[in-house]
Amino acid sequence: MSGDGEAAAWARASHAAALFAVDPLGSGVSLRAPPGPARDAWVALLRDYLPSDAPMRRAPLAISDDRLLGGLDLAATLRAGRPVAETGLLAQADGGVVVLAMAERLGGATAARIAAALDCGEIELARDGLSARQQSRIGVVALDEGHDDDERPPAALLDRLAFHLDLAEVSHRAVKERPASAAQVAAARARLPLVVAPEKAIDALVVAAARLGIDSLRAPLLALRVARASCALRCADVVDDEDLAVAACLALAPRATCAPPIEESEVPPEEAGDEPGSAKNDADPKNDNAQPREAPAPDDLIVAAARAAIPADVLARLATDARTRAPSARGGKSGAAVVSARRGRPLGARRGALREGRLCLIATLRAAAPWQLLRRAHAADEAGLAVRVRADDFRVTRFRERRETTAIFVVDASGSSAMQRLGEVKGAIELLLADCYVRRDSVALVAFRGKSAEILLPPTRSLARAKRLLAALPGGGGTPLAHGLDAAGALAESVRRKGQTPLLILLTDGRGNIDRKGAPDRAKALDDALDAARRLRAPGLAALAIDSSPAAAARADAPTRKIAEAMNGRYLKMPFADAAALSQAVRAAVPAP
């Protein structure tokens, strides 16, 4: 990013900080930036804009529900012999701001609890024998350290944050300007209840959001809040076009999902560039037929402002995505998530027997603490136990783990492939095998040629063994494509029964010529192959079909494409490149973890 670009990004972010400080409760900011001077400067600027008595609490990534929502104060309860409640972080931040560290990794459950506090302004505590409602009128700053679009804060949280800022490429040299002083922001905060938004301005925001492809109903509401804050910051009482343009730039443009079309009513560039004092723009009193130029509609102004705020490359990508948008295929980067009793990411604790999982000591003590006074009074023995725990108090930890993925390579070793590029396919498979080894995934190898298919390598993590078998794989004979898919399907089913997630990678030119009965019949062979592919589709098997036929044959009706569609998998034409290029293309189709 150039120096001017960095300065513009910082000016936009600092302006957003001032507007957010004017009306912070129930809204928030998503700030994408790595740790560094620019992010620290923005947070410090926001702290300066907020009221001095407004709390700003920082929530770590792995914050527990007890710390976030509150619950039983274990130490105080054991000392007092009665339940003592502990205030959570959301209640402590009432009237201020919660800063979420590494929000791109925030769990969905935690995001939902914070979103509920944003919506209701209070939290309901009902746990550990406690029941209470506490005020939690907060704003949220989500610090996003993600590197691409797949690493974003949870959608439920992003939808409730008015500002989506990006300071990822802004250095400390650009941190200079302050759009307003703290006193001006405080005065705007006091003026905000007096600001009025005309009904046509509200309608224009709704229409503009729809034209930008924004399907969230919260977006126009958040944009309206931004427009009112902008109006208050410039010491006015009625929202006008300037405030709507600010709202479009800061609240609507980052949410746009399609490139808004240029309406005819928008001012042409050549006319916009005319000098104000030129003869063309001056009113001609002698020309009675001159028609006054019609003022653009408010939603046109908002859309134009949003277009101006969207970077050119993003605008081009939105225009492309609008034409080619399709549901993303399921990748094989990791297996399905399942609840486990022994390992994985903790999901919380629940009541259970010790044989059902790992004991959660803290949760067990929390369950037992409120009853200690009563249990001591009714104890039949004289033992001076500090804590009396019963079986009903046991809490076991639940975990969520990813199933292991098994990549099943189904390789066409027939004569047609051997004559073409079987060597390249072998090289590509070796690179893909290395990727699977790095991810600790298992690999399996199925080859088909002649009149049958064979499982050359059962699921294993032995990269050396897989390479050895692959190097010794001969080529030649017919193409029993249906047999290969049938063998792969049977192997995938056995993998699934072991609790693993299968991923099928088919490498073929699609020119099957041997049917299921072993007879040479090209048309029947294709029908059998499509039937086998449809059987793979039924259990929802993730699949990728790589077409190794020459480019001239890789057309829209290529057999491999039909097979990919039949098994609901992804289709990838083999590029004119070496094995490394092919492996790179496959990595792009199957995202890395």
Coordinates of C-alpha atoms in Angstrom, one line a residue:
M1 CA 0.0 0.0 0.0
S2 CA 1.3 3.4 -0.9
G3 CA 1.8 6.2 1.6
D4 CA -1.3 8.0 0.4
G5 CA -3.2 4.7 0.8
E6 CA -2.0 4.2 4.3
A7 CA -2.9 7.8 5.2
A8 CA -6.4 7.3 3.8
A9 CA -6.9 4.0 5.7
W10 CA -5.8 5.6 8.9
A11 CA -8.0 8.6 8.4
R12 CA -11.0 6.3 7.8
A13 CA -10.2 4.2 10.9
S14 CA -9.7 7.2 13.2
H15 CA -12.9 8.8 11.9
A16 CA -14.7 5.5 12.7
A17 CA -13.2 5.5 16.2
A18 CA -14.7 8.9 16.9
L19 CA -18.1 7.9 15.5
F20 CA -18.1 4.7 17.5
A21 CA -17.2 6.6 20.7
V22 CA -20.2 8.9 20.1
D23 CA -22.6 5.9 20.2
P24 CA -20.7 2.8 21.4
L25 CA -23.3 0.7 23.3
G26 CA -24.9 -2.2 21.4
S27 CA -22.5 -1.9 18.4
G28 CA -18.9 -2.4 17.8
V29 CA -15.8 -2.4 15.5
S30 CA -14.1 -5.3 13.7
L31 CA -10.4 -4.2 13.4
R32 CA -8.3 -6.4 11.1
A33 CA -4.6 -5.7 11.9
P34 CA -1.7 -7.6 13.3
P35 CA -0.2 -6.6 16.7
G36 CA 1.8 -3.4 16.1
P37 CA 2.0 0.3 16.5
A38 CA -0.9 1.1 14.2
R39 CA -3.4 -1.2 16.1
D40 CA -2.1 0.0 19.5
A41 CA -2.5 3.6 18.4
W42 CA -6.1 3.0 17.2
V43 CA -7.1 1.4 20.5
A44 CA -5.4 4.2 22.5
L45 CA -7.3 6.8 20.3
L46 CA -10.6 5.0 21.1
R47 CA -9.7 4.9 24.8
D48 CA -9.1 8.7 24.6
Y49 CA -12.5 9.3 22.9
L50 CA -14.5 7.2 25.4
P51 CA -15.7 8.7 28.7
S52 CA -13.1 8.5 31.3
D53 CA -15.4 6.5 33.6
A54 CA -16.3 4.0 30.9
P55 CA -14.6 0.6 31.5
M56 CA -12.6 -1.1 28.8
R57 CA -12.1 -4.8 29.5
R58 CA -10.0 -7.1 27.5
A59 CA -11.3 -10.7 26.9
P60 CA -8.7 -13.4 26.2
L61 CA -9.3 -15.9 23.5
A62 CA -9.8 -18.9 25.8
I63 CA -12.1 -17.1 28.2
S64 CA -14.4 -19.5 30.1
D65 CA -18.1 -19.1 30.6
D66 CA -17.5 -18.6 34.3
R67 CA -15.2 -15.6 33.6
L68 CA -17.4 -14.2 30.8
L69 CA -20.8 -14.5 32.4
G70 CA -20.0 -15.0 36.0
G71 CA -21.0 -17.8 38.3
L72 CA -20.1 -19.2 41.6
D73 CA -17.1 -17.7 43.4
L74 CA -15.6 -21.0 44.5
A75 CA -13.2 -19.7 47.2
A76 CA -15.7 -17.3 48.7
T77 CA -18.4 -20.0 48.7
L78 CA -16.1 -22.5 50.5
R79 CA -15.2 -19.9 53.1
A80 CA -18.8 -18.7 53.7
G81 CA -20.5 -22.1 53.4
R82 CA -23.2 -20.6 51.2
P83 CA -23.4 -19.7 47.5
V84 CA -21.5 -16.5 46.6
A85 CA -21.9 -15.1 43.1
E86 CA -19.0 -13.8 41.1
T87 CA -19.5 -11.0 38.5
G88 CA -18.5 -11.9 34.9
L89 CA -16.5 -9.8 32.5
L90 CA -19.6 -8.7 30.5
A91 CA -21.2 -7.3 33.6
Q92 CA -18.0 -5.6 34.7
A93 CA -17.8 -3.9 31.3
D94 CA -21.4 -2.4 31.6
G95 CA -21.4 1.1 30.1
G96 CA -18.0 0.5 28.3
V97 CA -16.2 -1.6 25.8
V98 CA -15.1 -5.2 25.6
V99 CA -11.9 -5.8 23.5
L100 CA -11.8 -9.4 22.1
A101 CA -8.3 -10.7 21.4
M102 CA -7.8 -12.9 18.3
A103 CA -11.5 -12.7 17.5
E104 CA -11.0 -14.7 14.3
R105 CA -10.5 -17.8 16.5
L106 CA -13.4 -17.0 18.8
G107 CA -15.7 -20.0 19.3
G108 CA -19.3 -19.9 18.1
A109 CA -20.7 -20.4 21.6
T110 CA -18.7 -17.5 23.1
A111 CA -19.6 -15.3 20.2
A112 CA -23.3 -16.1 20.7
R113 CA -23.2 -15.1 24.3
I114 CA -21.5 -11.8 23.5
A115 CA -24.0 -11.2 20.7
A116 CA -26.9 -11.8 23.1
A117 CA -25.4 -9.1 25.5
L118 CA -25.2 -6.7 22.5
D119 CA -28.8 -7.3 21.6
C120 CA -30.4 -7.3 25.1
G121 CA -28.0 -5.1 27.1
E122 CA -28.1 -7.6 29.9
I123 CA -27.1 -11.2 30.7
E124 CA -29.0 -13.9 32.4
L125 CA -27.1 -15.9 34.9
A126 CA -28.6 -19.4 35.6
R127 CA -25.9 -21.8 36.7
D128 CA -24.3 -23.4 39.7
G129 CA -27.6 -22.9 41.6
L130 CA -27.6 -19.2 40.9
S131 CA -30.2 -17.2 39.0
A132 CA -29.9 -13.5 38.3
R133 CA -30.0 -10.8 35.6
Q134 CA -27.2 -8.3 35.3
Q135 CA -26.9 -5.3 33.1
S136 CA -24.3 -5.6 30.3
R137 CA -24.7 -2.5 28.0
I138 CA -21.5 -2.9 26.1
G139 CA -19.7 -2.1 22.8
V140 CA -17.3 -4.6 21.3
V141 CA -14.0 -4.2 19.6
A142 CA -13.0 -7.4 17.8
L143 CA -9.3 -7.6 17.1
D144 CA -8.9 -9.7 13.9
E145 CA -5.5 -11.1 13.2
G146 CA -6.6 -13.4 10.3
H147 CA -4.6 -13.6 7.1
D148 CA -7.4 -14.3 4.5
D149 CA -11.1 -14.2 4.1
D150 CA -11.5 -17.6 5.7
E151 CA -10.2 -16.3 9.0
R152 CA -12.8 -13.9 10.2
P153 CA -14.7 -13.4 13.5
P154 CA -17.9 -15.5 13.7
A155 CA -20.6 -14.2 11.4
A156 CA -23.1 -13.7 14.3
L157 CA -20.7 -11.2 15.9
L158 CA -19.6 -9.5 12.7
D159 CA -23.2 -8.8 11.8
R160 CA -23.7 -6.8 14.9
L161 CA -20.5 -4.6 14.5
A162 CA -21.1 -1.4 12.7
F163 CA -17.5 -0.8 11.5
H164 CA -15.3 -3.2 9.6
L165 CA -11.9 -1.7 9.5
D166 CA -8.6 -2.9 7.9
L167 CA -5.3 -1.6 9.2
A168 CA -3.3 -4.7 8.1
E169 CA -1.0 -2.7 5.8
V170 CA -0.8 0.5 7.7
S171 CA 2.5 1.3 9.3
H172 CA 3.2 3.6 12.3
R173 CA 4.3 6.4 9.9
A174 CA 0.6 6.9 8.8
V175 CA -0.6 7.4 12.4
K176 CA -0.8 11.1 12.5
E177 CA -4.3 12.6 12.2
R178 CA -7.1 12.9 14.7
P179 CA -10.4 13.8 13.2
A180 CA -11.7 15.3 16.4
S181 CA -10.7 16.1 19.9
A182 CA -12.0 14.2 22.9
A183 CA -14.0 17.3 23.9
Q184 CA -15.7 17.4 20.5
V185 CA -16.6 13.7 20.8
A186 CA -18.0 14.3 24.3
A187 CA -20.1 17.2 22.9
A188 CA -21.4 15.0 20.1
R189 CA -22.3 12.3 22.6
A190 CA -24.5 14.8 24.5
R191 CA -26.1 16.1 21.3
L192 CA -26.9 12.6 19.8
P193 CA -30.4 12.3 21.4
L194 CA -31.4 15.5 19.6
V195 CA -30.4 14.3 16.1
V196 CA -33.3 13.5 13.8
A197 CA -33.1 11.4 10.6
P198 CA -35.6 12.2 7.9
E199 CA -37.7 9.3 6.7
K200 CA -36.4 9.6 3.1
A201 CA -32.8 9.1 4.5
I202 CA -33.9 5.9 6.2
D203 CA -35.5 4.7 3.1
A204 CA -32.4 5.5 1.1
L205 CA -30.2 3.5 3.4
V206 CA -32.4 0.5 3.1
V207 CA -32.5 0.7 -0.8
A208 CA -28.8 1.2 -1.0
A209 CA -28.1 -1.8 1.2
A210 CA -30.2 -3.9 -1.1
R211 CA -28.5 -2.6 -4.2
L212 CA -25.1 -3.5 -2.6
G213 CA -26.2 -7.1 -2.1
I214 CA -26.4 -6.8 1.7
D215 CA -28.9 -9.3 3.0
S216 CA -28.7 -8.4 6.7
L217 CA -31.4 -6.3 8.1
R218 CA -29.0 -5.0 10.8
A219 CA -26.8 -3.3 8.2
P220 CA -29.2 -0.4 7.4
L221 CA -29.9 0.1 11.2
L222 CA -26.2 0.2 11.9
A223 CA -25.6 2.6 9.0
L224 CA -28.4 4.9 10.4
R225 CA -26.6 4.9 13.8
V226 CA -23.4 5.9 12.0
A227 CA -25.1 8.7 10.1
R228 CA -26.7 10.1 13.3
A229 CA -23.3 10.0 15.1
S230 CA -21.7 11.8 12.1
C231 CA -24.4 14.4 12.3
A232 CA -23.9 14.9 16.0
L233 CA -20.1 15.1 15.5
R234 CA -20.4 18.0 13.0
C235 CA -22.8 19.8 15.5
A236 CA -25.9 19.5 13.4
D237 CA -29.4 18.3 14.3
V238 CA -30.7 16.7 11.0
V239 CA -29.0 14.0 9.0
D240 CA -28.1 15.1 5.5
D241 CA -26.4 13.7 2.5
E242 CA -22.9 14.2 4.0
D243 CA -23.8 11.9 6.9
L244 CA -25.4 9.3 4.6
A245 CA -22.2 9.3 2.6
V246 CA -20.1 8.7 5.7
A247 CA -22.5 5.8 6.7
A248 CA -22.1 4.3 3.2
C249 CA -18.4 4.5 3.3
L250 CA -17.9 3.0 6.8
A251 CA -20.9 0.8 7.4
L252 CA -22.2 -0.4 4.0
A253 CA -19.2 -0.6 1.7
P254 CA -17.3 -3.3 3.8
R255 CA -20.4 -5.4 3.7
A256 CA -21.1 -5.2 -0.1
T257 CA -21.4 -8.6 -1.8
C258 CA -21.9 -7.4 -5.3
A259 CA -20.6 -4.5 -7.4
P260 CA -23.4 -1.9 -7.6
P261 CA -24.3 -1.0 -11.2
I262 CA -23.7 2.6 -12.4
E263 CA -27.0 4.2 -12.8
E264 CA -27.6 6.7 -15.6
S265 CA -28.6 9.3 -13.1
E266 CA -25.1 9.4 -11.7
V267 CA -23.0 12.3 -12.9
P268 CA -20.8 11.4 -15.9
P269 CA -17.1 11.8 -15.3
E270 CA -16.6 14.4 -18.1
E271 CA -19.3 16.6 -16.6
A272 CA -18.1 16.1 -13.1
G273 CA -14.7 17.4 -14.1
D274 CA -16.0 20.7 -15.5
E275 CA -14.9 23.8 -13.8
P276 CA -17.6 25.4 -11.7
G277 CA -17.1 28.7 -13.4
S278 CA -17.1 27.4 -17.0
A279 CA -19.6 28.6 -19.5
K280 CA -21.0 25.1 -19.8
N281 CA -22.1 25.1 -16.2
D282 CA -23.2 28.7 -15.9
A283 CA -26.8 29.4 -16.2
D284 CA -27.7 30.9 -19.5
P285 CA -30.6 33.4 -19.0
K286 CA -31.2 33.7 -22.8
N287 CA -31.7 29.9 -23.2
D288 CA -35.3 29.5 -22.0
N289 CA -35.4 25.8 -23.1
A290 CA -32.5 24.8 -20.8
Q291 CA -33.8 22.2 -18.4
P292 CA -32.5 22.1 -14.8
R293 CA -30.5 19.0 -14.0
E294 CA -32.4 16.6 -11.9
A295 CA -30.9 16.0 -8.5
P296 CA -29.8 12.4 -7.9
A297 CA -31.8 10.2 -5.6
P298 CA -30.4 9.8 -2.0
D299 CA -29.9 6.1 -2.5
D300 CA -27.8 6.9 -5.7
L301 CA -25.6 9.1 -3.7
I302 CA -25.2 6.4 -1.0
V303 CA -24.3 3.8 -3.6
A304 CA -21.9 6.1 -5.3
A305 CA -20.2 6.8 -2.0
A306 CA -20.0 3.1 -1.2
R307 CA -18.4 2.4 -4.7
A308 CA -15.8 5.1 -4.0
A309 CA -14.9 3.4 -0.7
I310 CA -14.4 0.0 -2.1
P311 CA -10.9 -0.7 -3.4
A312 CA -10.7 -1.2 -7.2
D313 CA -9.5 -4.8 -6.9
V314 CA -12.2 -5.7 -4.5
L315 CA -14.8 -4.1 -6.7
A316 CA -13.6 -6.2 -9.7
R317 CA -13.7 -9.3 -7.6
L318 CA -17.2 -8.6 -6.5
A319 CA -18.3 -8.1 -10.1
T320 CA -16.8 -11.5 -11.0
D321 CA -18.2 -13.2 -7.9
A322 CA -21.7 -12.0 -8.8
R323 CA -21.5 -13.8 -12.1
T324 CA -19.7 -17.0 -10.9
R325 CA -20.8 -17.4 -7.3
A326 CA -21.5 -21.0 -6.5
P327 CA -21.6 -23.0 -3.3
S328 CA -18.2 -23.9 -2.1
A329 CA -17.3 -27.5 -2.2
R330 CA -16.5 -29.4 0.9
G331 CA -12.7 -29.6 1.3
G332 CA -10.8 -32.4 2.8
K333 CA -8.5 -30.4 5.0
S334 CA -9.9 -32.1 8.1
G335 CA -12.4 -34.6 9.1
A336 CA -15.9 -34.1 10.5
A337 CA -16.1 -32.7 14.1
V338 CA -17.4 -35.1 16.7
V339 CA -17.8 -34.9 20.4
S340 CA -15.2 -36.9 22.2
A341 CA -14.8 -37.9 25.9
R342 CA -11.0 -38.0 26.0
R343 CA -9.3 -35.6 23.7
G344 CA -9.8 -32.6 21.5
R345 CA -10.9 -29.0 22.2
P346 CA -12.8 -28.6 25.5
L347 CA -16.5 -27.9 25.0
G348 CA -17.4 -27.6 28.7
A349 CA -18.4 -29.8 31.6
R350 CA -21.5 -31.7 32.4
R351 CA -22.7 -34.1 35.0
G352 CA -21.5 -37.7 34.5
A353 CA -19.8 -40.7 35.9
L354 CA -16.0 -40.9 35.9
R355 CA -16.0 -43.7 33.4
E356 CA -17.6 -41.4 30.9
G357 CA -14.7 -39.1 30.5
R358 CA -12.1 -36.9 32.3
L359 CA -13.0 -35.4 35.6
C360 CA -13.3 -31.6 35.6
L361 CA -12.1 -30.8 39.1
I362 CA -13.1 -27.1 39.2
A363 CA -16.7 -27.8 37.9
T364 CA -17.0 -30.7 40.4
L365 CA -16.0 -28.4 43.3
R366 CA -18.3 -25.7 42.1
A367 CA -21.2 -28.2 42.1
A368 CA -20.3 -29.4 45.6
A369 CA -19.5 -26.0 47.2
P370 CA -23.0 -24.7 48.0
W371 CA -23.9 -27.9 50.0
Q372 CA -20.9 -28.1 52.3
L373 CA -22.5 -26.5 55.3
L374 CA -25.5 -28.8 55.0
R375 CA -23.4 -31.9 54.4
R376 CA -21.2 -31.2 57.4
A377 CA -24.2 -30.8 59.6
H378 CA -25.7 -34.2 58.5
A379 CA -22.4 -36.1 58.3
A380 CA -22.6 -39.4 60.1
D381 CA -18.8 -39.7 60.5
E382 CA -16.5 -37.4 62.5
A383 CA -13.9 -37.1 59.8
G384 CA -12.9 -33.5 59.4
L385 CA -13.0 -33.4 55.6
A386 CA -12.5 -30.0 54.1
V387 CA -14.8 -30.7 51.1
R388 CA -17.4 -33.4 50.9
V389 CA -18.0 -34.5 47.4
R390 CA -20.7 -36.9 46.3
A391 CA -21.2 -38.8 43.1
D392 CA -23.9 -36.4 41.9
D393 CA -21.3 -33.6 42.0
F394 CA -19.0 -35.2 39.5
R395 CA -18.6 -33.2 36.3
V396 CA -16.8 -34.6 33.2
T397 CA -15.2 -32.6 30.5
R398 CA -16.6 -32.9 26.9
F399 CA -14.2 -32.4 24.0
R400 CA -14.6 -31.8 20.3
E401 CA -12.1 -33.4 17.9
R402 CA -11.6 -33.7 14.2
R403 CA -11.8 -37.1 12.7
E404 CA -8.8 -38.2 10.8
T405 CA -9.0 -37.8 7.1
T406 CA -8.0 -40.6 4.7
A407 CA -7.1 -39.5 1.2
I408 CA -7.9 -42.3 -1.3
F409 CA -6.1 -41.8 -4.6
V410 CA -7.8 -43.6 -7.4
V411 CA -5.3 -43.7 -10.3
D412 CA -6.0 -44.6 -13.9
A413 CA -3.0 -46.8 -15.0
S414 CA -4.5 -47.8 -18.3
G415 CA -2.7 -47.6 -21.6
S416 CA -4.3 -44.3 -22.6
S417 CA -3.1 -42.6 -19.5
A418 CA 0.3 -44.3 -19.7
M419 CA 0.7 -43.1 -23.2
Q420 CA -0.1 -39.6 -22.1
R421 CA 1.1 -38.4 -18.8
L422 CA 1.1 -41.1 -16.2
G423 CA 4.6 -40.0 -15.2
E424 CA 3.3 -36.5 -14.3
V425 CA 0.4 -38.0 -12.4
K426 CA 2.8 -40.1 -10.3
G427 CA 4.9 -37.1 -9.5
A428 CA 1.9 -35.1 -8.5
I429 CA 0.6 -37.9 -6.3
E430 CA 4.0 -38.0 -4.5
L431 CA 3.7 -34.3 -3.7
L432 CA 0.1 -34.7 -2.6
L433 CA 1.1 -37.6 -0.4
A434 CA 3.7 -35.4 1.2
D435 CA 1.0 -32.9 2.0
C436 CA -1.2 -35.6 3.6
Y437 CA 1.8 -36.7 5.6
V438 CA 2.4 -33.2 7.0
R439 CA -1.3 -33.0 8.1
R440 CA -1.0 -36.5 9.7
D441 CA -3.7 -37.8 7.4
S442 CA -3.7 -41.4 6.1
V443 CA -3.4 -42.2 2.4
A444 CA -4.6 -45.1 0.3
L445 CA -4.0 -46.0 -3.3
V446 CA -6.4 -47.7 -5.7
A447 CA -5.3 -48.4 -9.3
F448 CA -7.3 -49.7 -12.2
R449 CA -6.1 -51.1 -15.6
G450 CA -6.7 -54.0 -17.8
K451 CA -10.1 -55.5 -16.6
S452 CA -10.0 -54.9 -12.9
A453 CA -9.1 -52.6 -10.1
E454 CA -6.8 -53.3 -7.1
I455 CA -6.2 -51.7 -3.7
L456 CA -2.4 -51.3 -3.9
L457 CA -2.1 -49.5 -0.6
P458 CA -4.5 -49.8 2.3
P459 CA -4.9 -46.7 4.5
T460 CA -1.5 -45.9 6.0
R461 CA 0.7 -43.1 7.1
S462 CA 3.8 -44.6 5.6
L463 CA 4.9 -42.1 3.0
A464 CA 7.9 -44.3 1.9
R465 CA 5.7 -47.3 1.3
A466 CA 3.2 -45.3 -0.7
K467 CA 6.0 -43.9 -2.9
R468 CA 7.5 -47.3 -3.4
L469 CA 4.3 -48.8 -4.6
L470 CA 3.5 -45.8 -6.8
A471 CA 6.9 -46.0 -8.5
A472 CA 6.4 -49.7 -9.3
L473 CA 2.9 -49.1 -10.7
P474 CA 2.9 -50.3 -14.3
G475 CA 0.8 -48.8 -17.1
G476 CA -1.1 -50.3 -19.9
G477 CA -4.3 -52.2 -20.9
G478 CA -7.9 -51.1 -20.9
T479 CA -9.7 -48.6 -18.7
P480 CA -12.2 -50.3 -16.3
L481 CA -13.3 -47.0 -14.8
A482 CA -16.4 -48.4 -13.1
H483 CA -14.3 -51.0 -11.3
G484 CA -12.0 -48.3 -10.0
L485 CA -14.8 -46.3 -8.6
D486 CA -16.5 -49.4 -7.1
A487 CA -13.3 -50.3 -5.3
A488 CA -12.8 -46.8 -4.1
G489 CA -16.4 -46.7 -2.8
A490 CA -15.9 -49.9 -0.9
L491 CA -12.7 -48.7 0.6
A492 CA -14.3 -45.3 1.6
E493 CA -17.1 -47.2 3.3
S494 CA -14.6 -49.2 5.4
V495 CA -12.7 -46.0 6.3
R496 CA -16.0 -44.4 7.4
R497 CA -16.8 -47.3 9.6
K498 CA -13.5 -46.8 11.4
G499 CA -14.6 -43.3 12.4
Q500 CA -12.4 -41.5 9.8
T501 CA -13.4 -39.1 7.1
P502 CA -12.6 -40.4 3.5
L503 CA -11.6 -38.0 0.7
L504 CA -11.5 -39.5 -2.8
I505 CA -9.1 -38.1 -5.4
L506 CA -9.7 -39.5 -8.9
L507 CA -7.0 -39.1 -11.6
T508 CA -8.1 -40.3 -15.0
D509 CA -8.6 -39.2 -18.6
G510 CA -12.2 -40.5 -18.3
R511 CA -11.9 -42.6 -21.5
G512 CA -13.3 -45.8 -20.0
N513 CA -13.6 -48.7 -22.4
I514 CA -14.2 -51.8 -20.2
D515 CA -17.6 -52.3 -18.6
R516 CA -18.4 -54.0 -15.4
K517 CA -18.6 -57.4 -17.0
G518 CA -15.1 -57.0 -18.4
A519 CA -16.2 -56.6 -22.0
P520 CA -14.8 -53.9 -24.2
D521 CA -17.7 -51.5 -24.8
R522 CA -16.9 -47.7 -24.5
A523 CA -20.5 -46.5 -24.3
K524 CA -21.5 -49.2 -21.7
A525 CA -18.3 -48.5 -19.8
L526 CA -19.2 -44.8 -19.5
D527 CA -22.7 -45.6 -18.3
D528 CA -21.3 -48.0 -15.7
A529 CA -18.8 -45.4 -14.5
L530 CA -21.6 -42.8 -14.1
D531 CA -23.6 -45.3 -12.2
A532 CA -20.7 -46.0 -9.9
A533 CA -20.1 -42.3 -9.4
R534 CA -23.8 -41.7 -8.5
R535 CA -23.4 -44.4 -5.8
L536 CA -20.5 -42.5 -4.3
R537 CA -22.7 -39.4 -4.2
A538 CA -25.3 -41.0 -1.9
P539 CA -23.2 -41.1 1.3
G540 CA -22.0 -37.5 0.7
L541 CA -18.4 -38.5 0.0
A542 CA -16.0 -35.6 -0.6
A543 CA -14.4 -36.1 -4.0
L544 CA -12.1 -34.4 -6.5
A545 CA -11.8 -35.5 -10.1
I546 CA -8.7 -34.5 -12.0
D547 CA -8.9 -34.8 -15.7
S548 CA -5.6 -35.9 -17.2
S549 CA -6.8 -36.0 -20.8
P550 CA -5.2 -33.6 -23.4
A551 CA -6.5 -30.0 -23.3
A552 CA -8.5 -30.6 -26.5
A553 CA -10.5 -33.3 -24.9
A554 CA -11.1 -31.4 -21.7
R555 CA -14.2 -29.6 -22.9
A556 CA -17.5 -29.0 -21.3
D557 CA -18.8 -32.5 -22.0
A558 CA -15.7 -34.3 -21.0
P559 CA -16.4 -37.7 -19.5
T560 CA -14.4 -36.9 -16.3
R561 CA -16.5 -33.7 -15.8
K562 CA -19.6 -35.8 -16.1
I563 CA -18.3 -38.3 -13.5
A564 CA -17.4 -35.4 -11.2
E565 CA -20.9 -34.0 -11.4
A566 CA -22.4 -37.5 -10.9
M567 CA -20.5 -38.0 -7.6
N568 CA -21.1 -34.3 -6.6
G569 CA -17.3 -33.7 -6.5
R570 CA -15.1 -31.0 -7.8
Y571 CA -13.7 -31.1 -11.3
L572 CA -10.2 -30.0 -12.2
K573 CA -8.5 -30.0 -15.6
M574 CA -4.9 -31.0 -15.5
P575 CA -2.8 -27.9 -16.5
F576 CA -0.1 -28.0 -19.1
A577 CA 2.7 -28.1 -16.5
D578 CA 4.8 -30.4 -14.5
A579 CA 3.9 -32.4 -11.4
A580 CA 4.6 -29.5 -9.1
A581 CA 2.1 -27.3 -10.9
L582 CA -0.5 -30.0 -10.8
S583 CA 0.1 -30.5 -7.1
Q584 CA -0.3 -26.7 -6.6
A585 CA -3.6 -26.7 -8.5
V586 CA -4.9 -29.6 -6.3
R587 CA -3.9 -27.7 -3.1
A588 CA -5.9 -24.7 -4.3
A589 CA -8.9 -27.0 -4.9
V590 CA -8.5 -28.7 -1.6
P591 CA -7.6 -26.0 1.0
A592 CA -4.8 -26.6 3.3
P593 CA -5.5 -26.7 7.1

